[in-house]
Amino acid sequence: MDVAPPSPAPNEEPRDDPDFSASDADVCIMSSDGTRFKIHSSNLRSASSIFPAPPPTSQADDPVHLNEPAAVLRILLAFIYPDPPHPELEDLEFDLLYSVAIAAHKYQFMVLVYLCELSLEKRKSVHPFHILRYAVLRGNNRILNRVAPETLRFGLPVAIKELRGEAELFRRWVRVRFLYLMCQRLLQIAGAQIMYREAVHASSLAYGGFRNAGNVSHPEMTEHLRGVVSQHRFDTNILFSAMEDIDGWLQKWETRI
């Protein structure tokens, strides 16, 4: 579990959060920006089995230091208590909602994880790459399958910017988008000859690349497309040659990710 001492401004004393200052609290949590949250361990245990616990010999005012800022912890801890009002997640700025979702996943606040994911899904058309990264981190195939198509309308420069630091995910995205564009091109060439369901099937195989760790190749995808184009007598040697060279091409970009 990642924990770190708080880092309030120089000469600034830690402050108590007014909404989490119960007189009978037996746990004190310190945010990364120097705010104390005094809460009840019984509620904390009911919400999460892995949240960092204070040492057995500690006093109620001895804080557990966390990496998250007060804005995130304030929302996270509100959900350990059953009584409303709870924060309206859909009203949060996206960056804060995303940070809360990551923290909820980190500390296994499963009810909050579920609620955050519902709110994230509603924003998939505006922030598709962020939500794609979250879905891969969580291993959530349901969200992944819904957000992956949203990312394919963007070009390579956007993907490089949005997936910086995620070299393996970037490699998977490039493969998927290459295959997606190939399907689109085949449909343009063939018109009505290639049924729409063929492209849907091919795309579903391609999206599977986001779920696979390590090296992702799609021989079944290649063979499916090869069979379709052979059936309709299209010369796609250039396309398939490009597909075979995609790993070498990707290596040229890895230093920029």
PDB file of C-alpha atoms in Angstrom:
ATOM      1  CA  MET A   1       0.000   0.000   0.000  1.00  0.00           C
ATOM      2  CA  ASP A   2       1.428   3.396  -1.007  1.00  0.00           C
ATOM      3  CA  VAL A   3       1.612   5.758   1.929  1.00  0.00           C
ATOM      4  CA  ALA A   4       3.566   8.950   2.338  1.00  0.00           C
ATOM      5  CA  PRO A   5       3.917  11.770   4.838  1.00  0.00           C
ATOM      6  CA  PRO A   6       1.823  14.852   4.166  1.00  0.00           C
ATOM      7  CA  SER A   7       3.310  17.897   2.522  1.00  0.00           C
ATOM      8  CA  PRO A   8       1.484  20.998   3.739  1.00  0.00           C
ATOM      9  CA  ALA A   9       2.787  24.408   2.801  1.00  0.00           C
ATOM     10  CA  PRO A  10       5.880  25.554   4.734  1.00  0.00           C
ATOM     11  CA  ASN A  11       5.067  26.690   8.293  1.00  0.00           C
ATOM     12  CA  GLU A  12       1.455  25.628   7.873  1.00  0.00           C
ATOM     13  CA  GLU A  13      -0.067  23.592  10.670  1.00  0.00           C
ATOM     14  CA  PRO A  14      -2.203  20.548   9.795  1.00  0.00           C
ATOM     15  CA  ARG A  15      -5.894  21.428   9.852  1.00  0.00           C
ATOM     16  CA  ASP A  16      -8.974  19.426  10.737  1.00  0.00           C
ATOM     17  CA  ASP A  17     -11.682  18.821   8.175  1.00  0.00           C
ATOM     18  CA  PRO A  18     -14.867  20.253   9.730  1.00  0.00           C
ATOM     19  CA  ASP A  19     -17.039  17.433   8.370  1.00  0.00           C
ATOM     20  CA  PHE A  20     -14.794  14.694   9.766  1.00  0.00           C
ATOM     21  CA  SER A  21     -13.968  15.782  13.302  1.00  0.00           C
ATOM     22  CA  ALA A  22     -16.080  13.458  15.458  1.00  0.00           C
ATOM     23  CA  SER A  23     -15.244  13.710  19.158  1.00  0.00           C
ATOM     24  CA  ASP A  24     -15.502   9.929  19.533  1.00  0.00           C
ATOM     25  CA  ALA A  25     -13.378   9.141  16.440  1.00  0.00           C
ATOM     26  CA  ASP A  26     -10.710   6.488  16.945  1.00  0.00           C
ATOM     27  CA  VAL A  27      -8.807   6.872  13.641  1.00  0.00           C
ATOM     28  CA  CYS A  28      -7.059   9.934  12.253  1.00  0.00           C
ATOM     29  CA  ILE A  29      -6.115  10.123   8.563  1.00  0.00           C
ATOM     30  CA  MET A  30      -3.828  12.800   7.131  1.00  0.00           C
ATOM     31  CA  SER A  31      -4.118  13.849   3.499  1.00  0.00           C
ATOM     32  CA  SER A  32      -1.113  14.628   1.330  1.00  0.00           C
ATOM     33  CA  ASP A  33      -1.851  18.355   1.641  1.00  0.00           C
ATOM     34  CA  GLY A  34      -2.100  18.406   5.420  1.00  0.00           C
ATOM     35  CA  THR A  35      -5.759  17.938   6.312  1.00  0.00           C
ATOM     36  CA  ARG A  36      -6.768  15.630   9.178  1.00  0.00           C
ATOM     37  CA  PHE A  37      -9.847  13.424   8.967  1.00  0.00           C
ATOM     38  CA  LYS A  38     -11.060  11.940  12.256  1.00  0.00           C
ATOM     39  CA  ILE A  39     -13.305   8.964  11.598  1.00  0.00           C
ATOM     40  CA  HIS A  40     -14.598   5.733  13.105  1.00  0.00           C
ATOM     41  CA  SER A  41     -12.678   2.521  12.479  1.00  0.00           C
ATOM     42  CA  SER A  42     -15.862   0.435  12.506  1.00  0.00           C
ATOM     43  CA  ASN A  43     -17.231   2.363   9.522  1.00  0.00           C
ATOM     44  CA  LEU A  44     -13.885   2.200   7.767  1.00  0.00           C
ATOM     45  CA  ARG A  45     -13.672  -1.578   8.172  1.00  0.00           C
ATOM     46  CA  SER A  46     -17.184  -2.006   6.800  1.00  0.00           C
ATOM     47  CA  ALA A  47     -16.229  -0.095   3.647  1.00  0.00           C
ATOM     48  CA  SER A  48     -12.755  -1.504   3.015  1.00  0.00           C
ATOM     49  CA  SER A  49     -10.796  -4.501   4.242  1.00  0.00           C
ATOM     50  CA  ILE A  50      -7.438  -3.192   3.006  1.00  0.00           C
ATOM     51  CA  PHE A  51      -7.455   0.456   4.078  1.00  0.00           C
ATOM     52  CA  PRO A  52      -4.230   1.234   5.993  1.00  0.00           C
ATOM     53  CA  ALA A  53      -4.825   0.756   9.698  1.00  0.00           C
ATOM     54  CA  PRO A  54      -3.068   2.689  12.466  1.00  0.00           C
ATOM     55  CA  PRO A  55      -0.498   0.778  14.561  1.00  0.00           C
ATOM     56  CA  PRO A  56      -2.044  -1.040  17.553  1.00  0.00           C
ATOM     57  CA  THR A  57      -0.161   1.179  20.007  1.00  0.00           C
ATOM     58  CA  SER A  58      -1.137   4.474  18.326  1.00  0.00           C
ATOM     59  CA  GLN A  59      -3.399   7.090  19.859  1.00  0.00           C
ATOM     60  CA  ALA A  60      -6.565   8.356  18.198  1.00  0.00           C
ATOM     61  CA  ASP A  61      -4.760  11.552  17.144  1.00  0.00           C
ATOM     62  CA  ASP A  62      -1.776   9.753  15.589  1.00  0.00           C
ATOM     63  CA  PRO A  63      -2.468  10.094  11.865  1.00  0.00           C
ATOM     64  CA  VAL A  64      -2.228   7.531   9.094  1.00  0.00           C
ATOM     65  CA  HIS A  65      -0.548   9.372   6.210  1.00  0.00           C
ATOM     66  CA  LEU A  66      -1.951   8.874   2.700  1.00  0.00           C
ATOM     67  CA  ASN A  67      -0.900  10.056  -0.758  1.00  0.00           C
ATOM     68  CA  GLU A  68      -4.320  11.399  -1.708  1.00  0.00           C
ATOM     69  CA  PRO A  69      -5.215  15.108  -1.294  1.00  0.00           C
ATOM     70  CA  ALA A  70      -8.057  16.275   0.920  1.00  0.00           C
ATOM     71  CA  ALA A  71     -10.424  16.836  -2.009  1.00  0.00           C
ATOM     72  CA  VAL A  72     -10.249  13.121  -2.884  1.00  0.00           C
ATOM     73  CA  LEU A  73     -10.348  11.791   0.680  1.00  0.00           C
ATOM     74  CA  ARG A  74     -13.317  14.000   1.541  1.00  0.00           C
ATOM     75  CA  ILE A  75     -15.405  12.222  -1.085  1.00  0.00           C
ATOM     76  CA  LEU A  76     -13.943   8.793  -0.385  1.00  0.00           C
ATOM     77  CA  LEU A  77     -14.631   8.959   3.347  1.00  0.00           C
ATOM     78  CA  ALA A  78     -18.134  10.341   2.939  1.00  0.00           C
ATOM     79  CA  PHE A  79     -19.140   6.931   1.585  1.00  0.00           C
ATOM     80  CA  ILE A  80     -18.088   5.020   4.706  1.00  0.00           C
ATOM     81  CA  TYR A  81     -21.091   6.515   6.508  1.00  0.00           C
ATOM     82  CA  PRO A  82     -24.599   5.349   5.599  1.00  0.00           C
ATOM     83  CA  ASP A  83     -26.356   8.639   6.221  1.00  0.00           C
ATOM     84  CA  PRO A  84     -26.788  11.067   3.327  1.00  0.00           C
ATOM     85  CA  PRO A  85     -26.081  13.488   1.889  1.00  0.00           C
ATOM     86  CA  HIS A  86     -23.333  11.872  -0.168  1.00  0.00           C
ATOM     87  CA  PRO A  87     -21.439  13.846  -2.816  1.00  0.00           C
ATOM     88  CA  GLU A  88     -23.066  13.929  -6.259  1.00  0.00           C
ATOM     89  CA  LEU A  89     -20.419  12.233  -8.380  1.00  0.00           C
ATOM     90  CA  GLU A  90     -21.915  13.421 -11.640  1.00  0.00           C
ATOM     91  CA  ASP A  91     -21.383  17.032 -10.548  1.00  0.00           C
ATOM     92  CA  LEU A  92     -17.630  16.567 -10.026  1.00  0.00           C
ATOM     93  CA  GLU A  93     -15.014  17.881 -12.411  1.00  0.00           C
ATOM     94  CA  PHE A  94     -13.655  15.000 -14.452  1.00  0.00           C
ATOM     95  CA  ASP A  95     -10.130  15.091 -12.986  1.00  0.00           C
ATOM     96  CA  LEU A  96     -11.505  14.862  -9.456  1.00  0.00           C
ATOM     97  CA  LEU A  97     -13.944  12.080 -10.377  1.00  0.00           C
ATOM     98  CA  TYR A  98     -11.107  10.133 -12.022  1.00  0.00           C
ATOM     99  CA  SER A  99      -8.877  10.552  -8.962  1.00  0.00           C
ATOM    100  CA  VAL A 100     -11.686   9.407  -6.665  1.00  0.00           C
ATOM    101  CA  ALA A 101     -12.272   6.344  -8.866  1.00  0.00           C
ATOM    102  CA  ILE A 102      -8.568   5.451  -8.742  1.00  0.00           C
ATOM    103  CA  ALA A 103      -8.481   5.885  -4.948  1.00  0.00           C
ATOM    104  CA  ALA A 104     -11.688   3.871  -4.497  1.00  0.00           C
ATOM    105  CA  HIS A 105     -10.138   1.069  -6.534  1.00  0.00           C
ATOM    106  CA  LYS A 106      -6.841   1.315  -4.644  1.00  0.00           C
ATOM    107  CA  TYR A 107      -8.530   0.977  -1.243  1.00  0.00           C
ATOM    108  CA  GLN A 108     -11.285  -1.382  -2.458  1.00  0.00           C
ATOM    109  CA  PHE A 109     -14.277   0.811  -1.627  1.00  0.00           C
ATOM    110  CA  MET A 110     -16.361  -1.363  -3.913  1.00  0.00           C
ATOM    111  CA  VAL A 111     -19.665   0.517  -3.669  1.00  0.00           C
ATOM    112  CA  LEU A 112     -17.905   3.753  -4.554  1.00  0.00           C
ATOM    113  CA  VAL A 113     -15.976   2.005  -7.343  1.00  0.00           C
ATOM    114  CA  TYR A 114     -19.271   0.964  -8.908  1.00  0.00           C
ATOM    115  CA  LEU A 115     -20.782   4.461  -8.616  1.00  0.00           C
ATOM    116  CA  CYS A 116     -17.653   6.110 -10.029  1.00  0.00           C
ATOM    117  CA  GLU A 117     -17.623   3.757 -12.989  1.00  0.00           C
ATOM    118  CA  LEU A 118     -21.229   4.613 -13.807  1.00  0.00           C
ATOM    119  CA  SER A 119     -20.298   8.296 -13.847  1.00  0.00           C
ATOM    120  CA  LEU A 120     -17.128   7.688 -15.860  1.00  0.00           C
ATOM    121  CA  GLU A 121     -19.026   5.767 -18.532  1.00  0.00           C
ATOM    122  CA  LYS A 122     -21.304   8.745 -19.091  1.00  0.00           C
ATOM    123  CA  ARG A 123     -18.254  10.829 -20.010  1.00  0.00           C
ATOM    124  CA  LYS A 124     -16.593   8.341 -22.332  1.00  0.00           C
ATOM    125  CA  SER A 125     -17.145  10.446 -25.444  1.00  0.00           C
ATOM    126  CA  VAL A 126     -15.351  13.440 -23.870  1.00  0.00           C
ATOM    127  CA  HIS A 127     -12.501  11.650 -22.031  1.00  0.00           C
ATOM    128  CA  PRO A 128     -12.136   8.298 -23.823  1.00  0.00           C
ATOM    129  CA  PHE A 129      -8.396   7.774 -23.293  1.00  0.00           C
ATOM    130  CA  HIS A 130      -8.518   8.457 -19.568  1.00  0.00           C
ATOM    131  CA  ILE A 131     -11.367   6.008 -19.171  1.00  0.00           C
ATOM    132  CA  LEU A 132      -9.568   3.485 -21.387  1.00  0.00           C
ATOM    133  CA  ARG A 133      -6.572   3.645 -19.035  1.00  0.00           C
ATOM    134  CA  TYR A 134      -8.849   3.207 -16.059  1.00  0.00           C
ATOM    135  CA  ALA A 135     -10.607   0.203 -17.627  1.00  0.00           C
ATOM    136  CA  VAL A 136      -7.278  -1.501 -18.342  1.00  0.00           C
ATOM    137  CA  LEU A 137      -6.033  -0.767 -14.810  1.00  0.00           C
ATOM    138  CA  ARG A 138      -9.218  -2.205 -13.327  1.00  0.00           C
ATOM    139  CA  GLY A 139      -9.441  -5.096 -15.785  1.00  0.00           C
ATOM    140  CA  ASN A 140     -13.017  -3.990 -16.458  1.00  0.00           C
ATOM    141  CA  ASN A 141     -13.889  -5.474 -19.855  1.00  0.00           C
ATOM    142  CA  ARG A 142     -17.401  -4.044 -19.830  1.00  0.00           C
ATOM    143  CA  ILE A 143     -16.155  -0.451 -19.686  1.00  0.00           C
ATOM    144  CA  LEU A 144     -13.254  -1.258 -21.992  1.00  0.00           C
ATOM    145  CA  ASN A 145     -15.515  -2.588 -24.741  1.00  0.00           C
ATOM    146  CA  ARG A 146     -17.697   0.506 -24.505  1.00  0.00           C
ATOM    147  CA  VAL A 147     -14.932   3.100 -24.464  1.00  0.00           C
ATOM    148  CA  ALA A 148     -12.468   1.506 -26.937  1.00  0.00           C
ATOM    149  CA  PRO A 149     -14.503   2.469 -30.042  1.00  0.00           C
ATOM    150  CA  GLU A 150     -14.595   6.073 -28.808  1.00  0.00           C
ATOM    151  CA  THR A 151     -10.782   6.271 -28.942  1.00  0.00           C
ATOM    152  CA  LEU A 152     -10.528   5.078 -32.536  1.00  0.00           C
ATOM    153  CA  ARG A 153     -11.808   8.356 -34.004  1.00  0.00           C
ATOM    154  CA  PHE A 154      -8.628  10.080 -32.839  1.00  0.00           C
ATOM    155  CA  GLY A 155      -5.352  10.113 -34.724  1.00  0.00           C
ATOM    156  CA  LEU A 156      -1.869   9.082 -33.673  1.00  0.00           C
ATOM    157  CA  PRO A 157      -0.748  12.484 -32.260  1.00  0.00           C
ATOM    158  CA  VAL A 158      -3.647  12.479 -29.797  1.00  0.00           C
ATOM    159  CA  ALA A 159      -2.936   8.888 -28.755  1.00  0.00           C
ATOM    160  CA  ILE A 160       0.748   9.685 -28.190  1.00  0.00           C
ATOM    161  CA  LYS A 161      -0.216  12.572 -25.902  1.00  0.00           C
ATOM    162  CA  GLU A 162      -3.003  10.772 -24.025  1.00  0.00           C
ATOM    163  CA  LEU A 163      -1.180   7.448 -23.562  1.00  0.00           C
ATOM    164  CA  ARG A 164       2.205   8.886 -22.610  1.00  0.00           C
ATOM    165  CA  GLY A 165       3.863   6.588 -20.097  1.00  0.00           C
ATOM    166  CA  GLU A 166       1.703   3.630 -21.174  1.00  0.00           C
ATOM    167  CA  ALA A 167       3.881   2.080 -23.885  1.00  0.00           C
ATOM    168  CA  GLU A 168       2.196  -1.341 -23.882  1.00  0.00           C
ATOM    169  CA  LEU A 169      -1.301   0.123 -23.992  1.00  0.00           C
ATOM    170  CA  PHE A 170      -0.191   2.420 -26.812  1.00  0.00           C
ATOM    171  CA  ARG A 171       1.050  -0.578 -28.784  1.00  0.00           C
ATOM    172  CA  ARG A 172      -2.296  -2.299 -28.335  1.00  0.00           C
ATOM    173  CA  TRP A 173      -4.187   0.838 -29.357  1.00  0.00           C
ATOM    174  CA  VAL A 174      -2.146   1.192 -32.568  1.00  0.00           C
ATOM    175  CA  ARG A 175      -2.852  -2.417 -33.535  1.00  0.00           C
ATOM    176  CA  VAL A 176      -6.551  -2.045 -32.854  1.00  0.00           C
ATOM    177  CA  ARG A 177      -6.841   1.209 -34.778  1.00  0.00           C
ATOM    178  CA  PHE A 178      -4.871  -0.205 -37.696  1.00  0.00           C
ATOM    179  CA  LEU A 179      -7.269  -3.127 -37.948  1.00  0.00           C
ATOM    180  CA  TYR A 180     -10.245  -0.837 -37.494  1.00  0.00           C
ATOM    181  CA  LEU A 181      -9.092   1.379 -40.378  1.00  0.00           C
ATOM    182  CA  MET A 182      -8.465  -1.719 -42.467  1.00  0.00           C
ATOM    183  CA  CYS A 183     -12.047  -2.830 -41.915  1.00  0.00           C
ATOM    184  CA  GLN A 184     -13.300   0.617 -42.867  1.00  0.00           C
ATOM    185  CA  ARG A 185     -11.229   0.604 -46.053  1.00  0.00           C
ATOM    186  CA  LEU A 186     -12.485  -2.830 -47.050  1.00  0.00           C
ATOM    187  CA  LEU A 187     -16.047  -1.666 -46.608  1.00  0.00           C
ATOM    188  CA  GLN A 188     -15.357   1.360 -48.791  1.00  0.00           C
ATOM    189  CA  ILE A 189     -13.837  -0.830 -51.503  1.00  0.00           C
ATOM    190  CA  ALA A 190     -16.442  -3.548 -51.386  1.00  0.00           C
ATOM    191  CA  GLY A 191     -19.543  -1.487 -50.783  1.00  0.00           C
ATOM    192  CA  ALA A 192     -22.431  -3.786 -50.027  1.00  0.00           C
ATOM    193  CA  GLN A 193     -20.502  -6.923 -50.958  1.00  0.00           C
ATOM    194  CA  ILE A 194     -18.959  -7.265 -47.487  1.00  0.00           C
ATOM    195  CA  MET A 195     -21.680  -7.463 -44.903  1.00  0.00           C
ATOM    196  CA  TYR A 196     -21.564  -5.023 -42.029  1.00  0.00           C
ATOM    197  CA  ARG A 197     -21.499  -7.969 -39.623  1.00  0.00           C
ATOM    198  CA  GLU A 198     -18.067  -8.928 -40.987  1.00  0.00           C
ATOM    199  CA  ALA A 199     -16.643  -5.603 -39.886  1.00  0.00           C
ATOM    200  CA  VAL A 200     -18.354  -5.884 -36.499  1.00  0.00           C
ATOM    201  CA  HIS A 201     -16.884  -9.361 -35.996  1.00  0.00           C
ATOM    202  CA  ALA A 202     -13.438  -8.176 -37.035  1.00  0.00           C
ATOM    203  CA  SER A 203     -13.631  -5.180 -34.723  1.00  0.00           C
ATOM    204  CA  SER A 204     -14.673  -7.343 -31.787  1.00  0.00           C
ATOM    205  CA  LEU A 205     -11.578  -9.476 -32.354  1.00  0.00           C
ATOM    206  CA  ALA A 206      -9.462  -6.349 -32.504  1.00  0.00           C
ATOM    207  CA  TYR A 207     -10.845  -4.921 -29.245  1.00  0.00           C
ATOM    208  CA  GLY A 208      -9.685  -8.094 -27.540  1.00  0.00           C
ATOM    209  CA  GLY A 209      -6.164  -6.718 -27.908  1.00  0.00           C
ATOM    210  CA  PHE A 210      -6.820  -4.215 -25.132  1.00  0.00           C
ATOM    211  CA  ARG A 211      -7.555  -7.067 -22.735  1.00  0.00           C
ATOM    212  CA  ASN A 212      -4.395  -9.036 -23.437  1.00  0.00           C
ATOM    213  CA  ALA A 213      -1.214  -8.390 -21.505  1.00  0.00           C
ATOM    214  CA  GLY A 214       2.145  -8.661 -23.195  1.00  0.00           C
ATOM    215  CA  ASN A 215       2.649  -9.056 -26.931  1.00  0.00           C
ATOM    216  CA  VAL A 216      -0.638  -8.837 -28.800  1.00  0.00           C
ATOM    217  CA  SER A 217      -0.919 -10.296 -32.282  1.00  0.00           C
ATOM    218  CA  HIS A 218      -4.127 -11.313 -33.941  1.00  0.00           C
ATOM    219  CA  PRO A 219      -3.629 -14.261 -36.303  1.00  0.00           C
ATOM    220  CA  GLU A 220      -7.361 -15.018 -36.104  1.00  0.00           C
ATOM    221  CA  MET A 221      -8.102 -11.415 -37.083  1.00  0.00           C
ATOM    222  CA  THR A 222      -5.659 -11.565 -39.969  1.00  0.00           C
ATOM    223  CA  GLU A 223      -7.029 -14.861 -41.236  1.00  0.00           C
ATOM    224  CA  HIS A 224     -10.605 -13.647 -40.962  1.00  0.00           C
ATOM    225  CA  LEU A 225      -9.875 -10.550 -43.036  1.00  0.00           C
ATOM    226  CA  ARG A 226      -7.752 -12.524 -45.471  1.00  0.00           C
ATOM    227  CA  GLY A 227     -10.643 -14.906 -45.993  1.00  0.00           C
ATOM    228  CA  VAL A 228     -13.120 -12.099 -46.556  1.00  0.00           C
ATOM    229  CA  VAL A 229     -10.969 -10.262 -49.100  1.00  0.00           C
ATOM    230  CA  SER A 230     -10.082 -13.484 -50.907  1.00  0.00           C
ATOM    231  CA  GLN A 231     -13.742 -14.305 -51.254  1.00  0.00           C
ATOM    232  CA  HIS A 232     -14.315 -10.966 -52.967  1.00  0.00           C
ATOM    233  CA  ARG A 233     -11.072 -10.997 -55.019  1.00  0.00           C
ATOM    234  CA  PHE A 234      -9.480  -7.857 -53.628  1.00  0.00           C
ATOM    235  CA  ASP A 235      -5.772  -7.189 -53.860  1.00  0.00           C
ATOM    236  CA  THR A 236      -4.791  -6.250 -50.319  1.00  0.00           C
ATOM    237  CA  ASN A 237      -1.102  -7.164 -50.396  1.00  0.00           C
ATOM    238  CA  ILE A 238      -0.132  -3.656 -49.362  1.00  0.00           C
ATOM    239  CA  LEU A 239      -2.468  -3.693 -46.382  1.00  0.00           C
ATOM    240  CA  PHE A 240      -1.286  -7.062 -45.130  1.00  0.00           C
ATOM    241  CA  SER A 241       2.333  -6.166 -45.714  1.00  0.00           C
ATOM    242  CA  ALA A 242       1.818  -3.098 -43.547  1.00  0.00           C
ATOM    243  CA  MET A 243       0.203  -5.242 -40.884  1.00  0.00           C
ATOM    244  CA  GLU A 244       3.185  -7.591 -40.824  1.00  0.00           C
ATOM    245  CA  ASP A 245       5.527  -4.617 -40.383  1.00  0.00           C
ATOM    246  CA  ILE A 246       3.535  -2.967 -37.620  1.00  0.00           C
ATOM    247  CA  ASP A 247       5.812  -4.157 -34.784  1.00  0.00           C
ATOM    248  CA  GLY A 248       8.869  -2.661 -36.435  1.00  0.00           C
ATOM    249  CA  TRP A 249       7.004   0.581 -37.002  1.00  0.00           C
ATOM    250  CA  LEU A 250       5.907   0.710 -33.381  1.00  0.00           C
ATOM    251  CA  GLN A 251       9.470   0.392 -32.141  1.00  0.00           C
ATOM    252  CA  LYS A 252      10.302   3.706 -33.810  1.00  0.00           C
ATOM    253  CA  TRP A 253       7.661   5.412 -31.692  1.00  0.00           C
ATOM    254  CA  GLU A 254       8.397   3.822 -28.336  1.00  0.00           C
ATOM    255  CA  THR A 255      10.947   6.476 -27.397  1.00  0.00           C
ATOM    256  CA  ARG A 256       8.189   9.095 -27.653  1.00  0.00           C
ATOM    257  CA  ILE A 257       5.806   7.331 -25.249  1.00  0.00           C
TER     258      ILE A 257
END
